[in-house]
Amino acid sequence: MSNLKAVILVGGYGTRLRPLTLSQPKPIIPFCNKPLVVYQIEALAKIGVTTVVLAISYKPEEMAKALEPYESKLSVKIKYSRESIPLGTAGPLSLMKKLLQEDSPDSPFFVLNSDIVSEFPFSDLLKFHYAHGKEGTIMVTTVTNPSKYGVVVYDQNSGKIDKFVEKPKNYVGNKINAGLYIFNPSILSQIEVRPTSLEKEIFPAMAASGQLYAMELHGFWMDVGQPKDYLIGMSKYLSHLQENDQEVQTLASGPNIIGPVLIHPSAKISPDSLIGPYVSIGPECFIETGVRLKHCTLMNNVHVEAHSWIKSSIIGWHCHIGKWVRMDNATVLGMDVSIHDEVFINGAKVLPHKCISESIIDPNAIIM
Ligand code: GTP
């Protein structure tokens, strides 16, 4: 399995995760105290991937700086393939033909969307791909409301994909594209250097020629590319840690903790606060007495003063929350936001460096 390679598509603008992505590109946004894309790099390194190519179209320096420590930690080479214009989800692969075929011209390679969290069963995916012997395999996951998604229709025994149905009005199945793929290098000759979509252009053509298979992903999965889904993904990941014997000790415990809760060792938490379930607290946070946190993420260096109540919210880096503040309903605070005492925020998105002194009731408010 040596010389295995993977491509992670990191070139999107991450508009749905604003205001967080105004300060950092989505792949390095903290998720349970680690950059989001690191979960994927770790899982790839674990099954023997030696080179990960990040397909990027803007801000490569910032991402390279954030990910550099993981190269030696995970013994994996992280390379960057830069597009001068965004090439969509397929176009970037055509730019890196040489890189992908270097040393191992016949070896299949993984391709991942960067905003997915999952257990990443890449070893099973590789085995399944070799077993059917065709050009590509995509992982699929089960959803309860398939009419919102592109549904993958395939033979349940062999996995051979019949067709893709975008937002079906009538039920055709409940399996959707999970954003995790493996392809043989032969696919590269079918993709040109121009903006091209894997999902809309390349996959339907591969399915029509019988070259694309689906493998069901078991375990948790979430696309965390928007705030509500980020919070659902966080809950699923923390539950996964709680159920896993080797990981459970990474979680916090104590009389003021309702698990699962993840707290960075450098955070200071008053024993008179009540934290959880489903809370992630980043480095250098300071949580004062009487604070109540549930189903929320605090990135690094957030200070929450006494008796504030925060639920279903994402609090960006370096925010300051006053006393008796109440926040709910997928509120997102960008970097370095300050909230005055007694303010209520009901789902607003607050841009970086703002100071909020009055309550915001409108859940669709964007505070610029
Ligand atoms: P939104 O702006 O919030 O829709 O996010 P996004 O731009 O990341 O879009 P989306 O979630 O649909 O993208 C799926 C994956 O493809 C993500 O991992 C993106 O980073 C990546 N991606 C989207 N467009 C491009 C592109 O033009 N170039 C590259 N290299 N990656 C892309």
PDB file of N, CA and C and ligand atoms in Angstrom, residues 9-17 26-27 55-57 83 85-89 92 112-115 199 223 225, ligand 1:
ATOM      1  N   LEU A   9      -9.990  18.516  -1.750  1.00  0.00           N
ATOM      2  CA  LEU A   9     -10.452  19.729  -2.432  1.00  0.00           C
ATOM      3  C   LEU A   9     -10.677  20.814  -1.380  1.00  0.00           C
ATOM      4  N   VAL A  10      -9.819  21.812  -1.394  1.00  0.00           N
ATOM      5  CA  VAL A  10      -9.916  22.850  -0.352  1.00  0.00           C
ATOM      6  C   VAL A  10     -10.095  24.236  -0.963  1.00  0.00           C
ATOM      7  N   GLY A  11     -10.533  24.273  -2.222  1.00  0.00           N
ATOM      8  CA  GLY A  11     -10.527  25.553  -2.935  1.00  0.00           C
ATOM      9  C   GLY A  11     -11.816  26.345  -2.876  1.00  0.00           C
ATOM     10  N   GLY A  12     -12.831  25.853  -2.173  1.00  0.00           N
ATOM     11  CA  GLY A  12     -14.101  26.596  -2.131  1.00  0.00           C
ATOM     12  C   GLY A  12     -13.965  27.834  -1.253  1.00  0.00           C
ATOM     13  N   TYR A  13     -14.892  28.770  -1.385  1.00  0.00           N
ATOM     14  CA  TYR A  13     -14.837  29.992  -0.576  1.00  0.00           C
ATOM     15  C   TYR A  13     -15.470  29.813   0.801  1.00  0.00           C
ATOM     16  N   GLY A  14     -16.199  28.735   1.008  1.00  0.00           N
ATOM     17  CA  GLY A  14     -16.796  28.492   2.322  1.00  0.00           C
ATOM     18  C   GLY A  14     -17.770  29.582   2.723  1.00  0.00           C
ATOM     19  N   THR A  15     -18.542  30.086   1.757  1.00  0.00           N
ATOM     20  CA  THR A  15     -19.431  31.228   2.027  1.00  0.00           C
ATOM     21  C   THR A  15     -20.470  30.914   3.098  1.00  0.00           C
ATOM     22  N   ARG A  16     -20.918  29.651   3.154  1.00  0.00           N
ATOM     23  CA  ARG A  16     -21.992  29.325   4.099  1.00  0.00           C
ATOM     24  C   ARG A  16     -21.490  29.263   5.543  1.00  0.00           C
ATOM     25  N   LEU A  17     -20.193  29.239   5.711  1.00  0.00           N
ATOM     26  CA  LEU A  17     -19.653  29.220   7.077  1.00  0.00           C
ATOM     27  C   LEU A  17     -19.104  30.603   7.472  1.00  0.00           C
ATOM     28  N   LYS A  26     -11.975  27.636   5.325  1.00  0.00           N
ATOM     29  CA  LYS A  26     -12.786  26.576   5.963  1.00  0.00           C
ATOM     30  C   LYS A  26     -11.984  25.323   6.379  1.00  0.00           C
ATOM     31  N   PRO A  27     -11.053  24.823   5.558  1.00  0.00           N
ATOM     32  CA  PRO A  27     -10.377  23.568   5.948  1.00  0.00           C
ATOM     33  C   PRO A  27      -9.559  23.678   7.233  1.00  0.00           C
ATOM     34  N   ALA A  55      -5.865  20.764  -3.131  1.00  0.00           N
ATOM     35  CA  ALA A  55      -6.209  21.520  -4.338  1.00  0.00           C
ATOM     36  C   ALA A  55      -6.816  22.835  -3.897  1.00  0.00           C
ATOM     37  N   ILE A  56      -6.066  23.912  -4.131  1.00  0.00           N
ATOM     38  CA  ILE A  56      -6.409  25.176  -3.495  1.00  0.00           C
ATOM     39  C   ILE A  56      -6.521  26.286  -4.538  1.00  0.00           C
ATOM     40  N   SER A  57      -7.403  27.249  -4.269  1.00  0.00           N
ATOM     41  CA  SER A  57      -7.445  28.357  -5.228  1.00  0.00           C
ATOM     42  C   SER A  57      -7.169  29.712  -4.574  1.00  0.00           C
ATOM     43  N   GLU A  83      -4.746  26.663  -8.219  1.00  0.00           N
ATOM     44  CA  GLU A  83      -5.472  27.036  -9.438  1.00  0.00           C
ATOM     45  C   GLU A  83      -5.426  28.554  -9.590  1.00  0.00           C
ATOM     46  N   ILE A  85      -7.678  30.129 -11.500  1.00  0.00           N
ATOM     47  CA  ILE A  85      -9.111  30.408 -11.318  1.00  0.00           C
ATOM     48  C   ILE A  85      -9.728  29.146 -10.712  1.00  0.00           C
ATOM     49  N   PRO A  86     -10.789  29.281  -9.887  1.00  0.00           N
ATOM     50  CA  PRO A  86     -11.385  28.083  -9.296  1.00  0.00           C
ATOM     51  C   PRO A  86     -11.848  27.112 -10.388  1.00  0.00           C
ATOM     52  N   LEU A  87     -11.412  25.859 -10.290  1.00  0.00           N
ATOM     53  CA  LEU A  87     -11.706  24.885 -11.349  1.00  0.00           C
ATOM     54  C   LEU A  87     -12.807  23.898 -10.951  1.00  0.00           C
ATOM     55  N   GLY A  88     -13.537  24.223  -9.875  1.00  0.00           N
ATOM     56  CA  GLY A  88     -14.632  23.331  -9.467  1.00  0.00           C
ATOM     57  C   GLY A  88     -14.100  22.093  -8.764  1.00  0.00           C
ATOM     58  N   THR A  89     -14.873  21.015  -8.754  1.00  0.00           N
ATOM     59  CA  THR A  89     -14.463  19.830  -8.003  1.00  0.00           C
ATOM     60  C   THR A  89     -13.688  18.818  -8.851  1.00  0.00           C
ATOM     61  N   PRO A  92      -9.528  20.647 -10.813  1.00  0.00           N
ATOM     62  CA  PRO A  92      -8.234  20.627 -10.116  1.00  0.00           C
ATOM     63  C   PRO A  92      -7.445  19.334 -10.348  1.00  0.00           C
ATOM     64  N   LEU A 112     -11.212  13.807  -1.708  1.00  0.00           N
ATOM     65  CA  LEU A 112     -12.146  14.108  -0.610  1.00  0.00           C
ATOM     66  C   LEU A 112     -12.619  15.555  -0.664  1.00  0.00           C
ATOM     67  N   ASN A 113     -13.889  15.759  -0.343  1.00  0.00           N
ATOM     68  CA  ASN A 113     -14.369  17.115  -0.039  1.00  0.00           C
ATOM     69  C   ASN A 113     -13.864  17.450   1.354  1.00  0.00           C
ATOM     70  N   SER A 114     -13.446  18.678   1.576  1.00  0.00           N
ATOM     71  CA  SER A 114     -12.749  18.946   2.842  1.00  0.00           C
ATOM     72  C   SER A 114     -13.673  19.175   4.033  1.00  0.00           C
ATOM     73  N   ASP A 115     -14.972  19.376   3.805  1.00  0.00           N
ATOM     74  CA  ASP A 115     -15.814  19.718   4.965  1.00  0.00           C
ATOM     75  C   ASP A 115     -16.648  18.553   5.488  1.00  0.00           C
ATOM     76  N   GLU A 199     -19.474  15.982  -9.645  1.00  0.00           N
ATOM     77  CA  GLU A 199     -20.830  15.497  -9.363  1.00  0.00           C
ATOM     78  C   GLU A 199     -21.750  15.620 -10.578  1.00  0.00           C
ATOM     79  N   ASP A 223     -21.695  16.638   6.644  1.00  0.00           N
ATOM     80  CA  ASP A 223     -21.080  17.731   5.901  1.00  0.00           C
ATOM     81  C   ASP A 223     -21.225  18.966   6.784  1.00  0.00           C
ATOM     82  N   GLY A 225     -20.378  22.103   6.428  1.00  0.00           N
ATOM     83  CA  GLY A 225     -20.133  23.351   5.690  1.00  0.00           C
ATOM     84  C   GLY A 225     -21.068  24.492   6.015  1.00  0.00           C
TER      85      GLY A 225
HETATM   86  P1  GTP B   1     -19.770  27.279   0.127  1.00  0.00           P
HETATM   87  O1  GTP B   1     -19.194  28.533  -0.480  1.00  0.00           O
HETATM   88  O2  GTP B   1     -20.244  27.498   1.515  1.00  0.00           O
HETATM   89  O3  GTP B   1     -20.776  26.611  -0.767  1.00  0.00           O
HETATM   90  O4  GTP B   1     -18.565  26.238   0.313  1.00  0.00           O
HETATM   91  P2  GTP B   1     -17.583  25.591  -0.775  1.00  0.00           P
HETATM   92  O5  GTP B   1     -17.149  26.620  -1.738  1.00  0.00           O
HETATM   93  O6  GTP B   1     -16.535  24.889   0.006  1.00  0.00           O
HETATM   94  O7  GTP B   1     -18.490  24.617  -1.619  1.00  0.00           O
HETATM   95  P3  GTP B   1     -18.816  23.105  -1.533  1.00  0.00           P
HETATM   96  O8  GTP B   1     -19.051  22.706  -0.126  1.00  0.00           O
HETATM   97  O9  GTP B   1     -19.876  22.831  -2.514  1.00  0.00           O
HETATM   98  O10 GTP B   1     -17.483  22.425  -2.095  1.00  0.00           O
HETATM   99  C1  GTP B   1     -17.238  21.045  -1.943  1.00  0.00           C
HETATM  100  C2  GTP B   1     -15.741  20.835  -1.800  1.00  0.00           C
HETATM  101  O11 GTP B   1     -15.073  21.212  -2.998  1.00  0.00           O
HETATM  102  C3  GTP B   1     -15.137  21.667  -0.682  1.00  0.00           C
HETATM  103  O12 GTP B   1     -14.150  20.862  -0.074  1.00  0.00           O
HETATM  104  C4  GTP B   1     -14.519  22.847  -1.409  1.00  0.00           C
HETATM  105  O13 GTP B   1     -13.370  23.355  -0.757  1.00  0.00           O
HETATM  106  C5  GTP B   1     -14.132  22.229  -2.752  1.00  0.00           C
HETATM  107  N1  GTP B   1     -14.199  23.155  -3.875  1.00  0.00           N
HETATM  108  C6  GTP B   1     -15.310  23.809  -4.327  1.00  0.00           C
HETATM  109  N2  GTP B   1     -14.991  24.552  -5.406  1.00  0.00           N
HETATM  110  C7  GTP B   1     -13.658  24.363  -5.627  1.00  0.00           C
HETATM  111  C8  GTP B   1     -12.723  24.861  -6.620  1.00  0.00           C
HETATM  112  O14 GTP B   1     -13.070  25.628  -7.520  1.00  0.00           O
HETATM  113  N3  GTP B   1     -11.434  24.431  -6.522  1.00  0.00           N
HETATM  114  C9  GTP B   1     -11.019  23.561  -5.559  1.00  0.00           C
HETATM  115  N4  GTP B   1      -9.729  23.207  -5.519  1.00  0.00           N
HETATM  116  N5  GTP B   1     -11.857  23.069  -4.610  1.00  0.00           N
HETATM  117  C10 GTP B   1     -13.165  23.464  -4.665  1.00  0.00           C
END
